[in-house]
Coordinates of C-alpha atoms in Angstrom, one line a residue:
Chain A
X805 CA -13.2 109.2 -13.8
X806 CA -12.2 112.1 -15.5
X807 CA -13.0 111.7 -19.2
X808 CA -10.0 113.8 -20.0
X809 CA -7.8 112.9 -17.4
X810 CA -8.6 109.3 -19.3
X811 CA -7.8 110.1 -22.5
X812 CA -4.8 112.6 -21.2
X813 CA -3.8 108.8 -19.4
X814 CA -4.5 106.7 -22.5
X815 CA -2.3 108.8 -24.6
X816 CA 0.6 109.2 -22.4
X817 CA 0.5 105.8 -21.6
X818 CA 0.6 104.6 -25.3
X819 CA 3.2 107.1 -26.1
X820 CA 5.4 105.6 -23.5
X821 CA 4.9 102.0 -25.0
X822 CA 5.8 102.9 -28.4
X823 CA 9.2 104.6 -27.0
X824 CA 10.3 102.5 -23.8
X825 CA 9.8 99.2 -27.1
X826 CA 11.5 101.0 -29.5
X827 CA 14.9 100.3 -28.4
X828 CA 14.1 97.2 -27.1
X829 CA 17.0 94.2 -29.8
X830 CA 15.7 91.8 -31.5
X831 CA 17.8 89.2 -29.4
X832 CA 15.2 89.9 -26.8
X833 CA 11.5 90.1 -27.9
X834 CA 11.0 86.9 -27.0
X835 CA 10.9 87.8 -23.1
X836 CA 9.7 91.4 -24.0
X837 CA 6.9 89.9 -26.5
X838 CA 6.6 87.3 -22.4
X839 CA 7.5 90.4 -20.0
X840 CA 4.6 92.6 -21.8
X841 CA 2.2 90.2 -21.0
X842 CA 3.5 89.4 -17.5
X843 CA 2.3 93.4 -17.5
X844 CA -1.1 92.8 -18.2
X845 CA -1.3 90.3 -15.6
X846 CA -2.0 93.3 -13.3
X847 CA -6.0 92.9 -15.2
X848 CA -6.2 90.3 -11.8
X849 CA -6.2 93.6 -9.7
X850 CA -9.9 94.7 -11.7
X851 CA -10.7 91.1 -11.4
X852 CA -10.3 90.7 -7.6
X853 CA -12.3 94.1 -7.3
X854 CA -15.1 92.8 -9.5
X855 CA -15.3 89.9 -7.3
X856 CA -15.2 91.0 -4.4
X857 CA -18.1 93.4 -5.1
X858 CA -20.2 90.4 -6.9
X859 CA -23.2 89.3 -4.8
X860 CA -22.4 86.9 -2.5
X861 CA -26.1 85.4 -3.1
X862 CA -25.6 85.3 -6.9
X863 CA -24.0 81.8 -7.7
X864 CA -23.7 83.4 -12.0
X865 CA -22.2 86.9 -10.5
X866 CA -19.3 84.7 -8.4
X867 CA -18.7 82.5 -10.8
X868 CA -18.3 84.5 -13.4
X869 CA -16.0 86.9 -11.1
X870 CA -13.9 83.3 -10.2
X871 CA -13.3 83.1 -13.8
X872 CA -12.2 86.2 -13.8
X873 CA -9.8 86.3 -10.9
X874 CA -8.6 82.5 -12.0
X875 CA -7.9 83.6 -15.8
X876 CA -5.8 87.4 -14.3
X877 CA -3.7 84.9 -11.6
X878 CA -2.6 82.7 -14.1
X879 CA -1.4 85.7 -17.3
X880 CA 0.1 87.3 -14.0
X881 CA 2.4 84.1 -12.9
X882 CA 2.4 82.4 -16.0
X883 CA 3.7 85.5 -17.8
X884 CA 6.2 86.1 -14.7
X885 CA 7.8 82.2 -14.6
X886 CA 8.5 82.3 -18.2
X887 CA 10.2 85.9 -18.8
X888 CA 12.2 85.3 -15.3
X889 CA 13.1 81.9 -16.9
X890 CA 14.4 83.4 -20.4
X891 CA 16.4 86.0 -19.4
X892 CA 17.8 84.5 -16.5
X893 CA 19.6 82.0 -19.6
X894 CA 20.6 85.4 -21.3
X895 CA 22.5 86.6 -18.5
X896 CA 24.3 83.2 -17.7
X897 CA 25.0 82.5 -21.8
X898 CA 27.8 85.5 -21.8
X899 CA 28.3 86.2 -17.9
X900 CA 29.5 82.3 -17.5
X901 CA 32.3 82.7 -19.6
X902 CA 33.3 86.0 -18.6
X903 CA 33.6 84.4 -14.6
Chain B
X610 CA -10.8 107.6 3.0
X611 CA -6.8 107.2 3.6
X612 CA -6.9 103.3 2.7
X613 CA -8.4 104.9 -0.9
X614 CA -5.9 107.0 -0.8
X615 CA -3.0 104.6 -0.1
X616 CA -4.2 102.1 -2.5
X617 CA -4.3 104.5 -4.7
X618 CA -0.9 106.2 -4.2
X619 CA 0.5 101.9 -3.8
X620 CA -1.0 101.7 -8.0
X621 CA 0.5 105.0 -8.7
X622 CA 4.0 102.7 -7.8
X623 CA 3.1 99.8 -9.5
X624 CA 2.3 101.7 -12.6
X625 CA 5.8 103.0 -12.6
X626 CA 7.4 99.7 -11.6
X627 CA 5.7 98.2 -14.6
X628 CA 7.6 100.8 -16.5
X629 CA 10.6 100.2 -15.6
X630 CA 10.1 96.9 -16.0
X631 CA 9.9 97.3 -19.9
X632 CA 12.5 99.7 -20.3
X633 CA 15.3 97.6 -18.1
X634 CA 15.1 95.1 -21.3
X635 CA 16.9 97.3 -23.7
X636 CA 19.3 95.2 -22.4
X637 CA 20.5 92.2 -21.4
X638 CA 22.4 93.0 -18.7
X639 CA 19.4 94.5 -17.0
X640 CA 16.8 93.0 -18.6
X641 CA 16.9 90.1 -15.6
X642 CA 16.2 92.8 -12.9
X643 CA 13.4 94.9 -14.5
X644 CA 11.2 91.9 -14.3
X645 CA 11.5 91.1 -10.7
X646 CA 11.5 94.2 -9.7
X647 CA 7.6 93.6 -12.0
X648 CA 7.0 90.9 -10.1
X649 CA 7.1 92.2 -7.0
X650 CA 4.8 95.1 -8.1
X651 CA 2.1 92.9 -8.9
X652 CA 2.5 91.1 -5.7
X653 CA 2.4 94.2 -3.8
X654 CA -0.5 95.6 -6.0
X655 CA -1.9 91.9 -5.2
X656 CA -1.6 92.2 -1.3
X657 CA -3.2 96.1 -1.3
X658 CA -6.1 95.7 -3.9
X659 CA -7.3 93.3 -0.7
X660 CA -7.6 96.7 1.8
X661 CA -9.7 97.8 -0.7
X662 CA -13.1 99.5 1.2
X663 CA -16.1 97.6 0.1
X664 CA -15.0 94.2 -0.6
X665 CA -15.8 91.0 0.2
X666 CA -15.4 87.3 -1.2
X667 CA -12.3 87.0 0.0
X668 CA -12.2 82.4 0.2
X669 CA -13.0 82.5 -3.1
X670 CA -10.6 85.8 -4.5
X671 CA -8.3 83.3 -2.8
X672 CA -8.9 80.4 -4.2
X673 CA -8.5 81.9 -7.5
X674 CA -5.5 83.3 -6.7
X675 CA -3.6 80.2 -5.6
X676 CA -4.8 77.8 -8.3
X677 CA -4.7 79.9 -11.0
X678 CA -1.5 81.2 -10.0
X679 CA 0.3 77.9 -9.0
X680 CA -1.3 76.3 -12.0
X681 CA 0.5 78.7 -14.2
X682 CA 3.7 78.9 -12.0
X683 CA 3.9 75.2 -12.9
X684 CA 3.7 75.1 -16.4
X685 CA 5.2 77.7 -17.0
X686 CA 8.1 76.1 -14.7
X687 CA 7.9 72.5 -16.8
X688 CA 7.8 74.2 -20.5
X689 CA 9.9 73.7 -22.6
X690 CA 11.8 76.3 -24.1
X691 CA 10.8 74.9 -28.0
X692 CA 6.9 74.8 -26.4
X693 CA 7.0 78.8 -24.9
X694 CA 5.3 79.8 -28.3
X695 CA 2.3 78.4 -27.2
X696 CA 2.4 79.0 -23.0
X697 CA 3.0 82.8 -23.7
X698 CA 0.0 82.8 -26.1
X699 CA -2.2 80.6 -23.2
X700 CA -1.5 83.4 -21.3
X701 CA -2.2 85.8 -23.0
X702 CA -5.6 84.1 -23.4
X703 CA -6.1 84.2 -20.1
X704 CA -5.5 88.1 -19.4
X705 CA -7.9 88.6 -22.4
X706 CA -10.5 86.4 -21.2
X707 CA -9.8 87.9 -17.6
X708 CA -10.6 91.2 -19.4
X709 CA -14.3 90.3 -21.4
X710 CA -15.3 88.6 -17.5
X711 CA -14.6 91.4 -15.8
X712 CA -16.8 93.4 -18.4
X713 CA -19.3 90.4 -18.2
X714 CA -19.7 90.6 -14.6
X715 CA -19.6 94.6 -14.4
X716 CA -23.0 94.3 -17.2
X717 CA -24.1 91.3 -14.6
X718 CA -24.7 93.4 -11.6
X719 CA -25.9 96.7 -13.6
X720 CA -23.0 98.7 -13.0
X721 CA -22.3 99.8 -16.3
X722 CA -23.4 103.8 -16.9
X723 CA -22.9 106.8 -19.1
X724 CA -22.0 106.5 -22.9
X725 CA -18.2 106.4 -22.3
X726 CA -17.8 103.6 -19.9
X727 CA -20.2 101.5 -22.3
X728 CA -18.8 102.6 -25.7
X729 CA -15.3 100.8 -23.5
X730 CA -16.5 98.1 -21.6
X731 CA -18.0 96.9 -24.7
X732 CA -14.5 97.8 -26.9
X733 CA -12.7 95.8 -23.9
X734 CA -14.7 92.9 -24.1
X735 CA -15.0 92.4 -27.3
X736 CA -11.4 92.9 -27.6
X737 CA -10.6 90.6 -24.5
X738 CA -12.8 87.8 -26.1
X739 CA -11.6 87.4 -29.5
X740 CA -7.6 87.7 -27.9
X741 CA -9.5 84.4 -25.7
X742 CA -11.0 82.7 -28.2
X743 CA -8.0 83.2 -30.8
X744 CA -4.9 82.7 -28.4
X745 CA -6.5 79.3 -27.6
X746 CA -6.7 78.3 -31.3
X747 CA -3.1 79.8 -31.5
X748 CA -2.1 77.5 -28.7
X749 CA -4.0 74.4 -30.0
X750 CA -1.9 75.1 -33.1
X751 CA 1.6 75.4 -31.6
X752 CA 0.9 72.8 -29.3
X753 CA -0.1 70.1 -32.8
X754 CA -3.6 69.7 -30.9
X755 CA -5.1 71.4 -34.4
X756 CA -3.3 70.7 -37.1
X757 CA -4.8 72.1 -39.7
X758 CA -5.3 75.9 -41.4
X759 CA -9.1 74.7 -42.3
X760 CA -10.6 77.6 -44.6
X761 CA -14.6 78.6 -44.5
X762 CA -15.9 78.6 -48.2
X763 CA -16.0 82.7 -48.2
X764 CA -14.4 83.1 -45.2
X765 CA -13.4 87.0 -46.0
X766 CA -17.3 87.7 -46.5
X767 CA -17.9 85.7 -42.9
X768 CA -15.1 87.5 -40.5
X769 CA -17.1 90.8 -42.0
X770 CA -20.4 89.7 -40.9
X771 CA -19.4 88.0 -38.5
X772 CA -17.7 91.2 -36.8
X773 CA -20.4 93.8 -38.1
X774 CA -22.7 91.9 -36.0
X775 CA -20.9 92.1 -33.0
X776 CA -20.1 95.3 -33.6
X777 CA -24.0 95.5 -33.8
X778 CA -24.5 93.4 -31.0
X779 CA -22.3 96.0 -29.2
X780 CA -23.7 99.0 -30.2
X781 CA -27.8 97.5 -29.0
X782 CA -26.3 97.1 -25.7
X783 CA -24.3 100.4 -25.6
X784 CA -28.1 102.6 -27.0
X785 CA -29.8 100.4 -24.8
X786 CA -31.4 101.9 -21.3
X787 CA -30.8 98.9 -19.3
X788 CA -29.2 95.8 -19.6
X789 CA -30.5 92.9 -21.1
X790 CA -29.1 89.7 -20.2
X791 CA -29.9 87.3 -23.7
X792 CA -28.3 90.6 -25.3
X793 CA -25.0 90.3 -23.5
X794 CA -24.6 87.0 -23.7
X795 CA -25.4 86.8 -27.2
X796 CA -22.6 89.4 -27.8
X797 CA -19.8 87.8 -25.4
X798 CA -21.2 84.3 -27.8
X799 CA -20.5 85.6 -31.1
X800 CA -17.3 87.7 -29.8
X801 CA -15.8 84.2 -28.9
X802 CA -16.8 82.9 -32.6
X803 CA -15.3 85.7 -34.0
X804 CA -11.6 85.0 -32.4
X805 CA -11.9 81.4 -33.8
X806 CA -13.1 82.6 -37.5
X807 CA -9.9 84.6 -37.4
X808 CA -7.1 82.5 -36.4
X809 CA -7.9 79.4 -37.2
X810 CA -6.9 80.5 -41.0
X811 CA -3.9 81.5 -40.3
X812 CA -0.7 78.8 -41.2
X813 CA 2.0 78.3 -39.0
X814 CA 4.6 80.9 -40.6
X815 CA 2.1 83.6 -39.9
X816 CA 2.1 82.6 -35.9
X817 CA 4.5 84.8 -34.2
X818 CA 3.1 88.4 -36.0
X819 CA -0.3 86.6 -34.6
X820 CA 0.4 85.5 -31.1
X821 CA 2.1 89.7 -30.6
X822 CA -1.1 90.4 -32.3
X823 CA -3.5 88.7 -29.4
X824 CA -0.7 89.9 -27.0
X825 CA -1.9 93.6 -27.8
X826 CA -5.1 93.1 -27.9
X827 CA -5.3 92.1 -24.6
X828 CA -3.2 95.0 -23.4
X829 CA -6.4 96.9 -25.0
X830 CA -8.7 95.1 -23.5
X831 CA -7.4 95.9 -20.0
X832 CA -6.6 99.2 -21.0
X833 CA -10.6 99.6 -21.7
X834 CA -11.4 97.5 -18.6
X835 CA -10.0 99.7 -16.3
X836 CA -11.3 102.8 -17.5
X837 CA -15.0 101.1 -16.5
X838 CA -13.1 100.1 -12.8
X839 CA -11.7 103.5 -12.5
X840 CA -8.4 101.6 -12.3
X841 CA -5.1 104.1 -13.1
X842 CA -3.1 100.7 -13.1
X843 CA -5.2 99.4 -15.6
X844 CA -5.4 102.0 -17.8
X845 CA -1.4 102.6 -17.9
X846 CA -0.1 99.0 -17.6
X847 CA -2.9 97.8 -20.6
X848 CA -2.4 100.9 -22.8
X849 CA 1.2 100.4 -22.2
X850 CA 1.4 96.8 -23.4
X851 CA -0.9 98.1 -26.0
X852 CA 1.1 100.5 -27.7
X853 CA 4.5 98.1 -27.8
X854 CA 2.3 94.6 -29.0
X855 CA 1.6 96.4 -31.7
X856 CA 4.8 98.1 -32.5
X857 CA 6.2 94.5 -32.3
X858 CA 3.7 93.1 -34.4
X859 CA 4.2 95.8 -37.6
X860 CA 8.2 95.0 -37.4
X861 CA 7.4 91.4 -38.3
X862 CA 5.1 91.9 -40.2
X863 CA 7.7 93.9 -41.9
X864 CA 10.6 91.4 -41.0
X865 CA 8.0 89.2 -43.8
X866 CA 7.5 91.4 -45.8
X867 CA 3.6 90.9 -45.1
X868 CA 1.2 93.6 -44.1
X869 CA -0.6 92.5 -40.7
X870 CA -3.8 92.3 -42.9
X871 CA -2.5 90.3 -45.1
X872 CA -1.9 87.4 -42.5
X873 CA -5.2 87.6 -41.2
X874 CA -6.8 88.2 -44.7
X875 CA -4.7 86.1 -46.9
X876 CA -2.8 83.4 -45.0
X877 CA -0.5 81.2 -46.3
X878 CA -1.3 78.1 -46.9
X879 CA -0.6 74.6 -48.4
X880 CA -2.5 75.6 -51.3
X881 CA -0.9 78.5 -52.2
X882 CA 2.0 77.1 -52.4
X883 CA 5.0 76.5 -55.7
X884 CA 3.3 79.7 -57.5
X885 CA 3.4 78.7 -61.0
X886 CA 5.7 81.6 -62.5
X887 CA 9.2 80.0 -62.1
X888 CA 9.8 76.4 -62.8
X889 CA 12.5 75.1 -60.2
X890 CA 15.7 73.8 -62.1
X891 CA 18.2 71.2 -60.8
X892 CA 18.4 68.5 -58.6
X893 CA 18.7 67.7 -54.8
X894 CA 22.4 66.7 -54.3
X895 CA 22.6 64.4 -51.2
X896 CA 25.8 64.4 -48.9
X897 CA 27.4 62.5 -46.1
X898 CA 28.2 64.2 -42.4
X899 CA 32.2 63.1 -43.5
X900 CA 31.4 65.5 -46.6
X901 CA 30.5 68.1 -44.4
X902 CA 32.4 67.9 -41.5
X903 CA 35.6 68.1 -43.8
X904 CA 34.5 70.5 -45.5
X905 CA 33.4 73.1 -42.9
X906 CA 36.9 71.7 -41.0
X907 CA 38.8 73.3 -43.7
X908 CA 36.5 76.3 -44.1
X909 CA 37.5 79.7 -43.3
X910 CA 34.6 80.7 -42.5
X911 CA 31.0 79.1 -41.7
X912 CA 28.0 81.2 -40.9
X913 CA 24.9 79.1 -39.5
X914 CA 21.5 79.5 -40.2
X915 CA 19.8 77.2 -37.4
X916 CA 16.0 76.8 -37.6
X917 CA 12.5 75.5 -35.6
X918 CA 13.5 72.0 -37.5
X919 CA 16.7 72.2 -35.2
X920 CA 15.1 73.6 -32.2
X921 CA 12.6 70.3 -32.1
X922 CA 14.5 68.1 -32.4
X923 CA 16.6 69.8 -29.7
X924 CA 20.0 69.5 -31.3
X925 CA 20.8 73.4 -30.3
X926 CA 23.6 71.9 -27.8
X927 CA 25.2 69.7 -30.2
X928 CA 25.0 72.9 -33.0
X929 CA 26.9 75.0 -30.4
X930 CA 29.5 72.0 -29.5
X931 CA 30.8 71.7 -33.1
X932 CA 30.8 75.5 -33.9
X933 CA 33.2 75.5 -30.5
X934 CA 35.2 72.4 -32.1
X935 CA 35.7 74.5 -35.4
X936 CA 36.4 77.5 -33.7
X937 CA 39.6 75.6 -32.1
X938 CA 40.8 73.8 -35.8
X939 CA 41.1 78.3 -36.6
X940 CA 37.1 78.6 -38.6
X941 CA 35.5 81.0 -37.6
X942 CA 31.4 80.3 -36.6
X943 CA 29.3 82.6 -36.3
X944 CA 25.2 82.8 -36.6
X945 CA 22.8 84.5 -38.5
X946 CA 19.1 84.3 -37.1
X947 CA 16.3 85.6 -39.4
X948 CA 13.7 87.5 -37.5
X949 CA 11.3 85.5 -37.6
X950 CA 13.1 82.3 -37.7
X951 CA 11.4 80.7 -34.6
X952 CA 7.9 80.4 -33.4
X953 CA 7.7 84.3 -32.0
X954 CA 10.1 87.2 -33.2
X955 CA 13.5 86.7 -31.1
X956 CA 12.4 83.3 -30.5
X957 CA 15.6 80.7 -32.0
X958 CA 17.7 83.7 -29.6
X959 CA 16.2 82.6 -26.7
X960 CA 16.9 79.0 -27.9
X961 CA 20.2 79.5 -28.9
X962 CA 21.4 81.2 -25.1
X963 CA 20.0 78.2 -23.7
X964 CA 22.8 76.6 -25.4
X965 CA 25.2 78.9 -24.0
X966 CA 25.9 80.1 -27.5
X967 CA 27.1 83.5 -26.6
X968 CA 25.2 86.4 -27.4
X969 CA 28.3 88.8 -29.7
X970 CA 28.7 85.2 -32.6
X971 CA 24.8 85.9 -33.4
X972 CA 23.8 87.8 -35.7
X973 CA 20.3 89.4 -37.2
X974 CA 19.8 89.6 -40.7
X975 CA 21.0 93.0 -41.8
X976 CA 24.2 92.9 -40.2
X977 CA 25.2 89.6 -41.6
X978 CA 23.2 89.5 -45.2
X979 CA 26.1 90.5 -46.7
X980 CA 28.7 88.6 -44.9
X981 CA 27.9 86.0 -46.8
X982 CA 29.3 85.8 -50.0
X983 CA 32.5 85.7 -48.0
X984 CA 31.3 82.2 -46.5
X985 CA 33.4 79.8 -46.9
X986 CA 30.0 77.6 -45.8
X987 CA 26.8 78.2 -45.0
X988 CA 25.5 75.4 -42.9
X989 CA 21.3 75.9 -42.7
X990 CA 20.1 73.8 -39.8
X991 CA 15.9 72.6 -40.6
X992 CA 15.4 76.4 -41.6
X993 CA 13.6 76.9 -45.1
X994 CA 11.0 79.7 -46.1
X995 CA 13.8 82.3 -44.3
X996 CA 16.7 81.2 -46.8
X997 CA 13.9 80.9 -50.0
X998 CA 15.6 83.1 -52.3
X999 CA 12.0 82.4 -54.2
X1000 CA 11.2 85.7 -52.1
X1001 CA 13.3 87.5 -53.7
X1002 CA 13.0 86.5 -57.6
X1003 CA 9.3 84.7 -58.0
X1004 CA 6.8 87.4 -57.6
X1005 CA 4.4 84.6 -58.1
X1006 CA 4.9 83.6 -55.0
X1007 CA 3.5 83.8 -51.4
X1008 CA 6.8 84.9 -49.7
X1009 CA 8.1 87.7 -52.5
X1010 CA 9.4 90.4 -51.1
X1011 CA 10.5 89.2 -48.1
X1012 CA 13.5 89.6 -47.2
X1013 CA 15.8 86.4 -46.3
X1014 CA 19.5 85.3 -45.6
X1015 CA 21.2 85.0 -48.5
X1016 CA 22.9 81.8 -47.9
X1017 CA 22.4 81.1 -51.7
X1018 CA 25.7 83.5 -51.8
X1019 CA 27.8 81.4 -49.8
X1020 CA 31.1 79.2 -51.6
X1021 CA 28.9 75.8 -50.4
X1022 CA 25.6 76.3 -48.8
X1023 CA 25.0 72.3 -46.4
X1024 CA 21.0 72.2 -45.7
X1025 CA 20.3 69.7 -42.6
X1026 CA 16.7 68.2 -43.6
X1027 CA 15.1 65.4 -42.1
X1028 CA 13.3 64.5 -46.0
X1029 CA 12.8 66.0 -49.7
X1030 CA 9.1 67.1 -48.5
X1031 CA 8.2 70.8 -48.3
X1032 CA 8.7 72.8 -45.3
X1033 CA 6.2 74.4 -42.6
X1034 CA 4.7 76.7 -45.3
X1035 CA 4.6 74.3 -47.3
X1036 CA 6.3 76.3 -49.8
X1037 CA 9.0 74.5 -52.3
X1038 CA 12.6 75.2 -51.8
X1039 CA 15.1 76.9 -54.5
X1040 CA 17.7 76.9 -53.0
X1041 CA 17.9 72.9 -52.5
X1042 CA 18.3 72.7 -56.3
X1043 CA 21.1 75.2 -56.8
X1044 CA 24.4 74.4 -58.4
X1045 CA 26.0 74.8 -54.1
X1046 CA 24.0 73.2 -52.2
X1047 CA 24.3 69.6 -51.1
X1048 CA 21.7 68.1 -48.9
X1049 CA 22.3 66.6 -45.3
X1050 CA 19.3 63.8 -44.9
X1051 CA 18.6 63.3 -41.4
X1052 CA 17.3 64.6 -38.1
X1053 CA 19.8 67.7 -37.2
X1054 CA 20.0 66.1 -33.5
X1055 CA 22.0 62.5 -35.1
X1056 CA 23.4 65.1 -38.3
X1057 CA 25.5 67.0 -36.6
X1058 CA 27.0 64.8 -34.0
X1059 CA 28.3 62.5 -36.9
X1060 CA 29.9 65.3 -38.3
X1061 CA 30.9 65.8 -34.7
X1062 CA 32.7 62.7 -34.7
X1063 CA 34.2 63.7 -38.0
X1064 CA 35.2 66.7 -37.3
X1065 CA 36.9 65.2 -34.3
X1066 CA 38.0 62.1 -36.2
X1067 CA 39.7 65.0 -38.9
X1068 CA 41.5 66.8 -36.1
X1069 CA 43.9 64.0 -34.8

């Protein structure tokens, strides 16, 4: 990838992250943390690509690649489940009384 | 080429959805929808990646996804809300570990070329490895596997030397023309050790900040490895999390009035407790559940300050039951939450939400602190440091300057506590010795249950 273009992406993404998060109220900070944890679970995609390119004859490469995909998948799935569980409770907290 | 174009376009869409998903978290109403979209985007990204041209080892890949995903899915479903912080920590560590493993495999394949790419690969590997081992330690501590915060004799010196050695090895990898496997292995070993050494001395009170910081680290590592792989989806998602995690860490550190450098380098430990500045005067006065119930029942305003002690006792449902009873009797009841109550920022809000407390009854420190003098009763349940007036007065105390809930300014203070010992951070609490403070000993669960019985009796 073009180095300067990547720098632009880094910079814009950093500002975006900062701006998006600064509007989140304190009561949602825990779900926010696990939600952002879920988002970096996209590392799974990168792990799949490197395992996919690993030499099938080389057990060391396969092992490292397996670990990468395993950890990435756990990050994504775990992050999603706990965030969803917490947010479901917040919704219930207010809506149930109203219904 | 068309497949490549389609995959890139999909990643672009996925990155947008991730940002919108995080944005949806600015309101409890939209937050859940946001995470569901995010989940769909994640599944889409995974499926599309299978179509990447030139991939092999699909069998192994699927086994890894299914086992890793299923294990985490199951553990996430069964974990209790009080144990949530360590689960978030361990999932985060896995992301960091994945980023580090990606770098390791790229080195093993000899696929890292060029100064910028190698530098970012090394940085990503370093940060990812630190996040991985650091998160494992955080998990072990919060889970109670690792009970004590241990410090080396010259902890900070060791930190610095180890960090410099790791950076030195990293620089050697960047400079070297060909990849030397021994160098890379040594680098990873040192980076993992660095994560352990940095987090081991940190006490539980500082844990929320550390978890948040490690989350930001993993984001950065993912972003850097995204650059190495030429995958903008990883760059955007990783850096967005890196930036947001940094902001969150700053907010937390501010809430405790502890600069991040202090959290890392001068942790609050039992030994630092009870600074010899001012001696605490007075005695602890015991109270019965009946007395507590009657004081609250005939009050016009009660502010409840829940702490982690309430959460571990699983007493949040009982507390909400009592609050509702008091409200039926015409007492105004609200909840006051310190930003670092619990083991993660906002953790206590989640626990109260679990018990069904509507969030218009929950106030944070800034919103409620001025109301304490008008409150007849402040009921402190299993909270300690966040209500310790020493933070206002005693310059020698490790928590001096930390914003606290001004519980001591209420007409009456009732503290529910299991025993007379000092709290989580080991700092003696001056509040307990104040004239307007009464101690109600017992587990939160049992003390509140008794109070409920008495409130009901008073009603009849």
